[in-house]
Short mmCIF file of C-alpha atoms and ligand atoms in Angstrom, two decimals:
data_model
loop_
_atom_site.label_atom_id
_atom_site.label_comp_id
_atom_site.label_asym_id
_atom_site.label_seq_id
_atom_site.Cartn_x
_atom_site.Cartn_y
_atom_site.Cartn_z
CA UNK C 1 -10.09 -1.47 -28.32
CA UNK C 2 -10.75 1.68 -26.30
CA UNK C 3 -12.33 3.50 -29.25
CA UNK C 4 -14.96 0.86 -29.77
CA UNK C 5 -16.12 1.36 -26.20
CA UNK C 6 -17.48 4.84 -26.77
CA UNK C 7 -20.99 3.42 -26.66
CA UNK C 8 -20.55 2.09 -23.12
CA UNK C 9 -20.62 5.68 -21.87
CA UNK C 10 -24.13 5.82 -23.29
CA UNK C 11 -23.19 8.14 -26.16
CA UNK C 12 -23.05 7.84 -29.91
CA UNK C 13 -19.43 7.93 -31.09
CA UNK C 14 -20.05 11.13 -33.05
CA UNK C 15 -21.08 13.06 -29.93
CA UNK C 16 -17.85 12.31 -28.10
CA UNK C 17 -16.01 15.64 -27.85
CA UNK C 18 -12.48 16.05 -29.19
CA UNK C 19 -9.80 16.54 -26.54
CA UNK C 20 -7.95 18.73 -25.75
CA UNK C 21 -10.52 21.46 -26.43
CA UNK C 22 -9.58 25.05 -27.23
CA UNK C 23 -10.09 27.68 -24.55
CA UNK C 24 -12.21 30.74 -25.13
CA UNK C 25 -9.84 33.51 -26.25
CA UNK C 26 -11.83 36.05 -24.19
CA UNK C 27 -11.20 34.19 -20.92
CA UNK C 28 -8.11 32.07 -21.52
CA UNK C 29 -7.62 31.30 -17.81
CA UNK C 30 -10.88 29.36 -17.71
CA UNK C 31 -10.88 25.67 -18.58
CA UNK C 32 -12.86 25.16 -21.83
CA UNK C 33 -16.64 25.52 -21.47
CA UNK C 34 -17.21 21.88 -22.54
CA UNK C 35 -14.90 20.65 -19.79
CA UNK C 36 -16.81 22.69 -17.20
CA UNK C 37 -20.10 21.43 -18.59
CA UNK C 38 -18.94 17.83 -18.32
CA UNK C 39 -17.85 18.44 -14.70
CA UNK C 40 -21.40 19.54 -13.94
CA UNK C 41 -23.42 17.08 -16.05
CA UNK C 42 -21.34 14.02 -16.88
CA UNK C 43 -18.27 13.84 -14.66
CA UNK C 44 -17.28 10.35 -15.87
CA UNK C 45 -17.51 10.62 -19.66
CA UNK C 46 -15.48 10.01 -22.80
CA UNK C 47 -13.41 12.17 -25.11
CA UNK C 48 -11.82 11.53 -28.48
CA UNK C 49 -8.05 12.07 -28.77
CA UNK C 50 -5.61 12.52 -31.67
CA UNK C 51 -5.47 8.81 -32.61
CA UNK C 52 -9.26 8.46 -32.75
CA UNK C 53 -9.48 6.49 -29.50
CA UNK C 54 -11.97 7.49 -26.81
CA UNK C 55 -10.51 7.27 -23.31
CA UNK C 56 -12.53 7.97 -20.19
CA UNK C 57 -12.55 11.56 -19.05
CA UNK C 58 -12.67 12.28 -15.32
CA UNK C 59 -13.35 15.84 -14.23
CA UNK C 60 -14.57 15.96 -10.63
CA UNK C 61 -12.13 16.55 -7.80
CA UNK C 62 -13.43 13.69 -5.61
CA UNK C 63 -13.49 11.13 -8.46
CA UNK C 64 -9.95 12.07 -9.49
CA UNK C 65 -8.66 11.62 -5.94
CA UNK C 66 -10.38 8.23 -5.65
CA UNK C 67 -9.07 6.91 -8.95
CA UNK C 68 -5.58 8.40 -8.89
CA UNK C 69 -4.85 6.47 -5.67
CA UNK C 70 -6.43 3.23 -6.95
CA UNK C 71 -3.78 0.53 -7.55
CA UNK C 72 -5.93 -0.79 -10.42
CA UNK C 73 -4.77 2.09 -12.64
CA UNK C 74 -1.37 2.22 -14.31
CA UNK C 75 0.93 4.86 -15.81
CA UNK C 76 2.71 2.27 -18.00
CA UNK C 77 2.68 4.01 -21.38
CA UNK C 78 3.49 0.83 -23.25
CA UNK C 79 0.24 -0.94 -22.44
CA UNK C 80 -1.97 -1.12 -25.55
CA UNK C 81 -4.76 1.43 -25.22
CA UNK C 82 -2.73 3.95 -23.18
CA UNK C 83 -4.09 7.41 -24.07
CA UNK C 84 -0.90 9.14 -25.24
CA UNK C 85 -0.79 12.91 -25.35
CA UNK C 86 0.57 13.08 -28.91
CA UNK C 87 1.87 10.84 -31.67
CA UNK C 88 5.39 11.95 -30.73
CA UNK C 89 4.89 10.85 -27.14
CA UNK C 90 3.45 7.51 -28.26
CA UNK C 91 6.54 6.83 -30.34
CA UNK C 92 8.94 8.10 -27.69
CA UNK C 93 7.30 5.81 -25.09
CA UNK C 94 8.51 2.73 -27.00
CA UNK C 95 12.14 3.65 -26.39
CA UNK C 96 11.88 5.44 -23.02
CA UNK C 97 13.56 3.43 -20.27
CA UNK C 98 11.72 2.86 -16.97
CA UNK C 99 11.55 6.05 -14.90
CA UNK C 100 9.35 7.60 -12.24
CA UNK C 101 6.94 8.99 -14.80
CA UNK C 102 6.15 5.66 -16.51
CA UNK C 103 6.38 2.97 -13.82
CA UNK C 104 3.94 1.66 -11.20
CA UNK C 105 4.65 0.36 -7.70
CA UNK C 106 6.84 -1.35 -6.62
CA UNK C 107 9.31 -0.15 -9.30
CA UNK C 108 8.02 3.43 -9.05
CA UNK C 109 8.36 3.39 -5.25
CA UNK C 110 11.99 2.27 -5.54
CA UNK C 111 12.89 4.89 -8.16
CA UNK C 112 11.09 7.71 -6.39
CA UNK C 113 12.87 6.89 -3.14
CA UNK C 114 16.17 7.58 -4.97
CA UNK C 115 15.17 11.20 -5.61
CA UNK C 116 12.87 12.15 -2.74
CA UNK C 117 15.75 13.59 -0.67
CA UNK C 118 16.40 16.84 -2.58
CA UNK C 119 12.65 17.57 -2.82
CA UNK C 120 11.57 17.47 0.82
CA UNK C 121 10.07 20.60 2.42
CA UNK C 122 13.29 20.97 4.44
CA UNK C 123 15.59 20.88 1.41
CA UNK C 124 13.32 23.19 -0.59
CA UNK C 125 13.36 25.64 2.34
CA UNK C 126 17.16 25.38 2.49
CA UNK C 127 17.24 26.63 -1.12
CA UNK C 128 15.11 29.68 -0.26
CA UNK C 129 18.07 32.06 0.29
CA UNK C 130 19.65 30.98 -3.03
CA UNK C 131 16.30 31.42 -4.79
CA UNK C 132 15.91 34.87 -3.18
CA UNK C 133 19.38 35.88 -4.40
CA UNK C 134 18.69 34.63 -7.95
CA UNK C 135 15.37 36.53 -7.94
CA UNK C 136 16.91 39.76 -6.60
CA UNK C 137 19.71 39.64 -9.17
CA UNK C 138 17.29 39.09 -12.05
CA UNK C 139 15.03 41.93 -10.86
CA UNK C 140 18.09 44.22 -10.43
CA UNK C 141 19.06 43.51 -14.03
CA UNK C 142 15.49 44.09 -15.19
CA UNK C 143 15.23 47.44 -13.37
CA UNK C 144 18.61 48.56 -14.70
CA UNK C 145 17.65 47.94 -18.34
CA UNK C 146 15.25 49.65 -20.75
CA UNK C 147 11.44 49.47 -20.47
CA UNK C 148 9.21 47.74 -21.39
CA UNK C 149 10.52 44.33 -20.38
CA UNK C 150 9.36 40.89 -21.47
CA UNK C 151 8.76 39.11 -18.16
CA UNK C 152 9.07 35.70 -19.82
CA UNK C 153 12.68 36.26 -20.85
CA UNK C 154 13.62 38.53 -17.92
CA UNK C 155 12.35 36.26 -15.13
CA UNK C 156 10.07 33.39 -16.18
CA UNK C 157 12.64 31.39 -18.12
CA UNK C 158 15.94 32.17 -16.35
CA UNK C 159 14.69 31.80 -12.79
CA UNK C 160 13.57 28.13 -12.76
CA UNK C 161 16.47 27.29 -15.04
CA UNK C 162 18.94 28.77 -12.53
CA UNK C 163 17.19 27.06 -9.62
CA UNK C 164 17.03 23.62 -11.23
CA UNK C 165 20.61 23.85 -12.43
CA UNK C 166 21.66 24.72 -8.86
CA UNK C 167 19.68 21.76 -7.49
CA UNK C 168 20.98 19.25 -10.04
CA UNK C 169 24.47 20.69 -10.36
CA UNK C 170 24.09 21.57 -14.07
CA UNK C 171 26.30 24.47 -15.20
CA UNK C 172 24.16 27.52 -16.02
CA UNK C 173 26.24 28.19 -19.17
CA UNK C 174 24.41 25.21 -20.70
CA UNK C 175 20.96 26.65 -20.04
CA UNK C 176 20.18 27.51 -23.65
CA UNK C 177 21.03 23.99 -24.72
CA UNK C 178 18.81 22.28 -22.17
CA UNK C 179 15.96 24.75 -22.44
CA UNK C 180 15.86 24.17 -26.20
CA UNK C 181 16.07 20.38 -25.93
CA UNK C 182 13.39 20.12 -23.25
CA UNK C 183 11.04 22.33 -25.28
CA UNK C 184 11.49 20.08 -28.31
CA UNK C 185 11.11 16.92 -26.21
CA UNK C 186 7.72 18.08 -24.90
CA UNK C 187 6.18 20.22 -27.63
CA UNK C 188 3.01 19.05 -29.36
CA UNK C 189 4.57 20.38 -32.54
CA UNK C 190 7.58 18.01 -32.45
CA UNK C 191 7.59 14.84 -34.51
CA UNK C 192 8.28 11.56 -32.74
CA UNK C 193 11.81 11.59 -34.08
CA UNK C 194 12.50 15.16 -32.94
CA UNK C 195 11.17 14.41 -29.45
CA UNK C 196 13.31 11.29 -29.20
CA UNK C 197 16.42 13.08 -30.43
CA UNK C 198 15.94 15.88 -27.90
CA UNK C 199 15.46 13.44 -25.02
CA UNK C 200 18.53 11.53 -26.24
CA UNK C 201 20.64 14.72 -26.31
CA UNK C 202 19.59 15.56 -22.74
CA UNK C 203 20.31 12.02 -21.63
CA UNK C 204 23.84 12.08 -23.11
CA UNK C 205 24.52 15.46 -21.55
CA UNK C 206 23.44 14.39 -18.04
CA UNK C 207 25.18 11.05 -18.33
CA UNK C 208 28.43 12.94 -18.98
CA UNK C 209 27.82 15.18 -15.98
CA UNK C 210 27.13 12.19 -13.71
CA UNK C 211 30.43 10.66 -14.80
CA UNK C 212 32.22 13.87 -13.84
CA UNK C 213 30.44 13.97 -10.46
CA UNK C 214 31.42 10.36 -9.72
CA UNK C 215 35.05 11.47 -9.80
CA UNK C 216 34.48 14.93 -8.30
CA UNK C 217 31.32 14.96 -6.19
CA UNK C 218 29.74 18.25 -5.19
CA UNK C 219 26.76 19.17 -2.99
CA UNK C 220 24.05 18.59 -5.60
CA UNK C 221 21.49 16.07 -6.78
CA UNK C 222 23.53 14.59 -9.65
CA UNK C 223 26.35 13.86 -7.16
CA UNK C 224 23.81 12.13 -4.88
CA UNK C 225 22.71 10.01 -7.83
CA UNK C 226 26.37 9.27 -8.66
CA UNK C 227 26.83 8.03 -5.06
CA UNK C 228 23.78 5.77 -5.40
CA UNK C 229 25.25 4.27 -8.59
CA UNK C 230 28.50 3.57 -6.72
CA UNK C 231 26.51 1.94 -3.90
CA UNK C 232 24.80 -0.33 -6.46
CA UNK C 233 21.34 1.11 -5.70
CA UNK C 234 20.64 2.22 -9.26
CA UNK C 235 22.16 2.02 -12.72
CA UNK C 236 23.83 4.91 -14.50
CA UNK C 237 21.13 4.87 -17.16
CA UNK C 238 18.44 5.16 -14.47
CA UNK C 239 20.28 8.08 -12.88
CA UNK C 240 20.71 9.98 -16.17
CA UNK C 241 17.08 9.35 -17.10
CA UNK C 242 15.99 10.65 -13.71
CA UNK C 243 18.09 13.77 -14.27
CA UNK C 244 16.35 14.33 -17.64
CA UNK C 245 12.90 13.90 -16.07
CA UNK C 246 13.63 16.39 -13.29
CA UNK C 247 15.22 18.87 -15.65
CA UNK C 248 12.28 18.86 -18.02
CA UNK C 249 9.54 18.75 -15.37
CA UNK C 250 11.12 21.47 -13.24
CA UNK C 251 11.90 23.76 -16.11
CA UNK C 252 8.74 24.23 -18.10
CA UNK C 253 6.23 24.45 -15.27
CA UNK C 254 7.62 27.22 -13.08
CA UNK C 255 8.62 29.11 -16.24
CA UNK C 256 4.93 29.17 -17.16
CA UNK C 257 3.62 30.05 -13.70
CA UNK C 258 5.70 33.22 -13.21
CA UNK C 259 4.36 35.28 -16.16
CA UNK C 260 0.90 33.69 -16.10
CA UNK C 261 0.46 34.39 -12.38
CA UNK C 262 1.60 37.96 -12.91
CA UNK C 263 -0.87 38.43 -15.77
CA UNK C 264 -3.72 36.97 -13.71
CA UNK C 265 -2.89 39.36 -10.86
CA UNK C 266 -2.59 42.40 -13.14
CA UNK C 267 -6.10 41.55 -14.37
CA UNK C 268 -7.26 41.48 -10.73
CA UNK C 269 -5.70 44.61 -9.18
CA UNK C 270 -7.28 44.03 -5.75
CA UNK C 271 -5.55 40.65 -5.55
CA UNK C 272 -2.30 42.10 -6.90
CA UNK C 273 -2.42 44.56 -3.97
CA UNK C 274 -2.66 41.67 -1.48
CA UNK C 275 0.75 40.35 -2.53
CA UNK C 276 2.26 43.79 -3.07
CA UNK C 277 1.36 44.94 0.46
CA UNK C 278 2.28 41.92 2.57
CA UNK C 279 5.37 40.21 3.87
CA UNK C 280 3.37 37.67 5.91
CA UNK C 281 4.62 34.20 4.84
CA UNK C 282 1.19 32.65 5.53
CA UNK C 283 -0.60 35.14 3.27
CA UNK C 284 2.04 34.62 0.56
CA UNK C 285 1.83 30.81 0.82
CA UNK C 286 -1.99 30.88 0.55
CA UNK C 287 -1.77 33.25 -2.43
CA UNK C 288 0.60 30.90 -4.26
CA UNK C 289 -1.74 27.94 -3.76
CA UNK C 290 -4.68 29.94 -5.07
CA UNK C 291 -2.68 30.96 -8.14
CA UNK C 292 -1.69 27.33 -8.65
CA UNK C 293 -5.38 26.34 -8.42
CA UNK C 294 -6.66 29.12 -10.63
CA UNK C 295 -4.10 28.49 -13.36
CA UNK C 296 -3.63 24.70 -13.05
CA UNK C 297 -1.23 24.99 -15.96
CA UNK C 298 -1.01 21.27 -16.86
CA UNK C 299 -3.98 21.56 -19.19
CA UNK C 300 -3.84 18.41 -21.32
CA UNK C 301 -4.83 15.95 -18.63
CA UNK C 302 -2.77 13.41 -16.75
CA UNK C 303 -3.01 10.01 -18.37
CA UNK C 304 -3.46 6.46 -17.10
CA UNK C 305 -4.83 3.05 -18.15
CA UNK C 306 -7.12 0.69 -16.19
CA UNK C 307 -5.64 -2.69 -15.19
CA UNK C 308 -8.95 -4.12 -13.99
CA UNK C 309 -12.62 -3.22 -14.27
CA UNK C 310 -13.36 -0.23 -12.02
CA UNK C 311 -16.78 1.15 -11.16
CA UNK C 312 -17.03 4.90 -10.66
CA UNK C 313 -19.79 7.47 -11.02
CA UNK C 314 -22.27 4.87 -12.29
CA UNK C 315 -19.93 3.77 -15.11
CA UNK C 316 -17.66 0.76 -15.47
CA UNK C 317 -14.17 1.48 -16.72
CA UNK C 318 -12.99 -1.76 -18.30
CA UNK C 319 -9.52 -3.27 -17.94
CA UNK C 320 -7.44 -1.86 -20.83
CA UNK C 321 -9.41 1.40 -21.14
CA UNK C 322 -7.45 4.65 -21.22
CA UNK C 323 -8.27 7.33 -18.62
CA UNK C 324 -7.63 11.09 -18.78
CA UNK C 325 -7.84 13.20 -15.63
CA UNK C 326 -8.40 16.85 -16.48
CA UNK C 327 -6.80 18.39 -13.41
CA UNK C 328 -7.84 21.93 -14.32
CA UNK C 329 -11.46 20.74 -14.20
CA UNK C 330 -10.86 19.37 -10.68
CA UNK C 331 -9.22 22.63 -9.57
CA UNK C 332 -12.32 24.42 -10.89
CA UNK C 333 -14.84 21.93 -9.48
CA UNK C 334 -17.39 24.24 -7.82
CA UNK C 335 -18.31 21.60 -5.23
CA UNK C 336 -14.75 21.95 -3.92
CA UNK C 337 -13.97 25.57 -4.82
CA UNK C 338 -17.11 27.74 -4.94
CA UNK C 339 -17.06 30.39 -7.70
CA UNK C 340 -13.88 28.90 -9.14
CA UNK C 341 -13.56 31.71 -11.72
CA UNK C 342 -12.92 34.17 -8.88
CA UNK C 343 -9.21 34.60 -8.13
CA UNK C 344 -9.32 34.94 -4.35
CA UNK C 345 -5.92 34.83 -2.70
CA UNK C 346 -7.47 34.32 0.74
CA UNK C 347 -9.27 31.14 -0.35
CA UNK C 348 -8.29 27.81 1.25
CA UNK C 349 -6.95 26.42 -2.03
CA UNK C 350 -4.30 23.98 -0.86
CA UNK C 351 -6.38 20.97 -1.99
CA UNK C 352 -6.10 22.09 -5.63
CA UNK C 353 -5.18 19.50 -8.21
CA UNK C 354 -2.42 21.48 -9.99
CA UNK C 355 0.24 19.02 -8.82
CA UNK C 356 -1.86 15.94 -9.58
CA UNK C 357 -2.57 13.39 -6.85
CA UNK C 358 -1.56 9.92 -5.70
CA UNK C 359 1.81 8.21 -6.08
CA UNK C 360 2.83 10.36 -9.06
CA UNK C 361 1.89 13.66 -7.44
CA UNK C 362 4.47 16.29 -8.38
CA UNK C 363 7.89 15.51 -6.95
CA UNK C 364 8.93 19.16 -7.20
CA UNK C 365 5.91 20.73 -5.50
CA UNK C 366 7.77 21.95 -2.40
CA UNK C 367 10.44 23.52 -4.54
CA UNK C 368 7.87 25.05 -6.91
CA UNK C 369 5.99 26.57 -3.97
CA UNK C 370 9.14 28.15 -2.52
CA UNK C 371 10.14 29.48 -5.96
CA UNK C 372 6.75 31.05 -6.57
CA UNK C 373 6.46 32.45 -3.05
CA UNK C 374 9.82 34.19 -3.45
CA UNK C 375 9.21 35.46 -6.97
CA UNK C 376 5.68 36.79 -6.63
CA UNK C 377 6.24 38.47 -3.28
CA UNK C 378 9.59 40.01 -4.28
CA UNK C 379 8.58 41.22 -7.72
CA UNK C 380 5.39 43.04 -6.70
CA UNK C 381 6.90 44.56 -3.56
CA UNK C 382 9.96 45.80 -5.45
CA UNK C 383 7.96 46.97 -8.48
CA UNK C 384 4.64 48.08 -6.95
CA UNK C 385 3.61 50.01 -10.07
CA UNK C 386 4.08 47.02 -12.37
CA UNK C 387 1.59 47.07 -15.27
CA UNK C 388 1.04 45.66 -18.73
CA UNK C 389 2.84 47.45 -21.54
CA UNK C 390 0.26 46.23 -24.03
CA UNK C 391 -3.45 45.40 -24.00
CA UNK C 392 -4.64 42.06 -22.64
CA UNK C 393 -5.95 41.08 -26.08
CA UNK C 394 -2.48 41.40 -27.60
CA UNK C 395 -0.96 38.86 -25.24
CA UNK C 396 -0.28 35.57 -26.93
CA UNK C 397 -0.90 32.37 -25.00
CA UNK C 398 0.92 29.13 -25.89
CA UNK C 399 -1.25 26.03 -25.59
CA UNK C 400 0.84 23.46 -27.43
CA UNK C 401 2.86 22.21 -24.45
CA UNK C 402 1.83 20.02 -21.52
CA UNK C 403 1.64 23.20 -19.44
CA UNK C 404 0.11 26.27 -21.04
CA UNK C 405 2.11 29.46 -20.92
CA UNK C 406 2.67 32.89 -22.44
CA UNK C 407 4.90 33.54 -25.44
CA UNK C 408 5.81 36.91 -23.95
CA UNK C 409 4.52 39.34 -21.32
CA UNK C 410 5.52 42.96 -21.97
CA UNK C 411 5.44 44.90 -18.69
CA UNK C 412 6.46 48.35 -17.57
CA UNK C 413 6.28 50.35 -14.31
C1 HEM U 501 4.20 25.06 -10.74
C2 HEM U 501 5.02 24.13 -11.00
C3 HEM U 501 4.65 22.70 -11.26
C4 HEM U 501 3.47 22.12 -11.63
C5 HEM U 501 2.13 22.80 -11.85
C6 HEM U 501 3.70 20.69 -11.75
C7 HEM U 501 2.73 19.75 -12.07
C8 HEM U 501 2.92 18.37 -12.04
C9 HEM U 501 1.87 17.40 -12.21
C10 HEM U 501 0.42 17.69 -12.51
C11 HEM U 501 2.43 16.15 -12.06
C12 HEM U 501 1.70 14.81 -12.08
C13 HEM U 501 1.74 14.09 -13.41
C14 HEM U 501 0.98 12.78 -13.37
O1 HEM U 501 0.33 12.42 -12.40
O2 HEM U 501 1.03 12.07 -14.40
C15 HEM U 501 3.84 16.36 -11.82
C16 HEM U 501 4.76 15.35 -11.66
C17 HEM U 501 6.12 15.58 -11.54
N1 HEM U 501 6.74 16.79 -11.35
FE1 HEM U 501 5.87 18.61 -11.30
N2 HEM U 501 5.02 20.44 -11.48
C18 HEM U 501 5.64 21.63 -11.15
C19 HEM U 501 6.95 21.83 -10.80
C20 HEM U 501 7.90 20.85 -10.74
C21 HEM U 501 9.28 21.05 -10.40
C22 HEM U 501 9.90 22.38 -10.02
C23 HEM U 501 9.89 19.82 -10.50
C24 HEM U 501 11.31 19.42 -10.29
C25 HEM U 501 12.30 20.18 -10.02
C26 HEM U 501 8.88 18.85 -10.88
C27 HEM U 501 9.09 17.51 -11.07
C28 HEM U 501 8.10 16.57 -11.27
C29 HEM U 501 8.36 15.14 -11.43
C30 HEM U 501 9.73 14.47 -11.43
C31 HEM U 501 7.11 14.53 -11.59
C32 HEM U 501 6.83 13.03 -11.78
C33 HEM U 501 6.55 12.38 -10.45
C34 HEM U 501 6.18 10.91 -10.56
O3 HEM U 501 5.71 10.47 -11.62
O4 HEM U 501 6.35 10.21 -9.55
N3 HEM U 501 7.68 19.51 -11.02
N4 HEM U 501 4.11 17.72 -11.79
#
């Protein structure tokens, strides 16, 4: 199947690079050198993944935008040849019910319409005061305690967890439970069985909450889903699955961005000063988009499969071939973002690829932007002398998840 097609890219099978590739420990923010080389020399190429198959590998910004909106590609993980991220994900796909992250139009359009409401710009903005309060409280607690502080545990993990639990209507007391389960469900180190069990535990938990909200609705997303079940617009299983998807997707990503963005800024003091010294919402919004571009934390590629033959970049992707879009490559495509290795908060970076593109583009992007705008601007203005409490070399990155992150970030002031 896909792996026998390596030759169609004009390469001997042995020269197909393994994916994902490790990053250079000296510049861990940069996409791997091979990925950047492929963007320059062979933007439609092939890589070899964990199961030996060789899906197509798309690196350029323009090609990604063309293909990710092409109805001839599918996100249906159960099609033979789909380039799964891990063995665990391949096994989990067999038992995952239809949800926004594994269906195509028209089913995807229907399911996404059920959840668009809480994620509009307007609703994300309405959460800004609550996000500000959560941020202020966490920073108060941090400043009141001993130094140094691990920014991952003080802010990175609790903040998105509090925000997403507020949005969904999940009690914060359960945060350890759902943080643990979502980590297991997504980690590259989990076996198929562990990943399935974790997703199952989250499903059961949210299903129970939806039942409670059917009887006692509140002003939250799970209650909205409960109302849609009552109206016959969706099933209870669909609603609980949607809750799991939002919980997982909204939890890991912002948790990674907060410490990683801080580390990137501390390594670039001039850029740190931009955020520290401004309260201009436009400057803050542009800064957040540049940090999203620079970090593009989803580092293992977004995955699809071709439904028909598609010609792109002088190559023909055959029906049934897997396709990987390395979105960090697109966010670092120099034809779109000159000198991509330069963190420049004044850059027009909004067209970055950190949230993906096309029908599956990140549902939570408005919320994520508001969260990051509040956190970065508040933290550096309130703690203007923030600095690392260790050397850069000592900081441990975590690359095993879908989004890369830091294991800890010791800071002082
Ligand atoms: C900085 C933070 C975030 C980043 C970098 C990010 C990144 C992404 C990316 C790259 C995709 C596209 C995946 C694909 O095309 O296969 C995606 C999809 C998604 N994201 Fe995010 N995300 C972030 C925050 C959030 C938040 C806060 C939520 C929810 C509260 C969320 C919910 C989702 C959902 C539900 C999808 C699937 C959409 C669909 O398939 O239609 N994300 N995200």
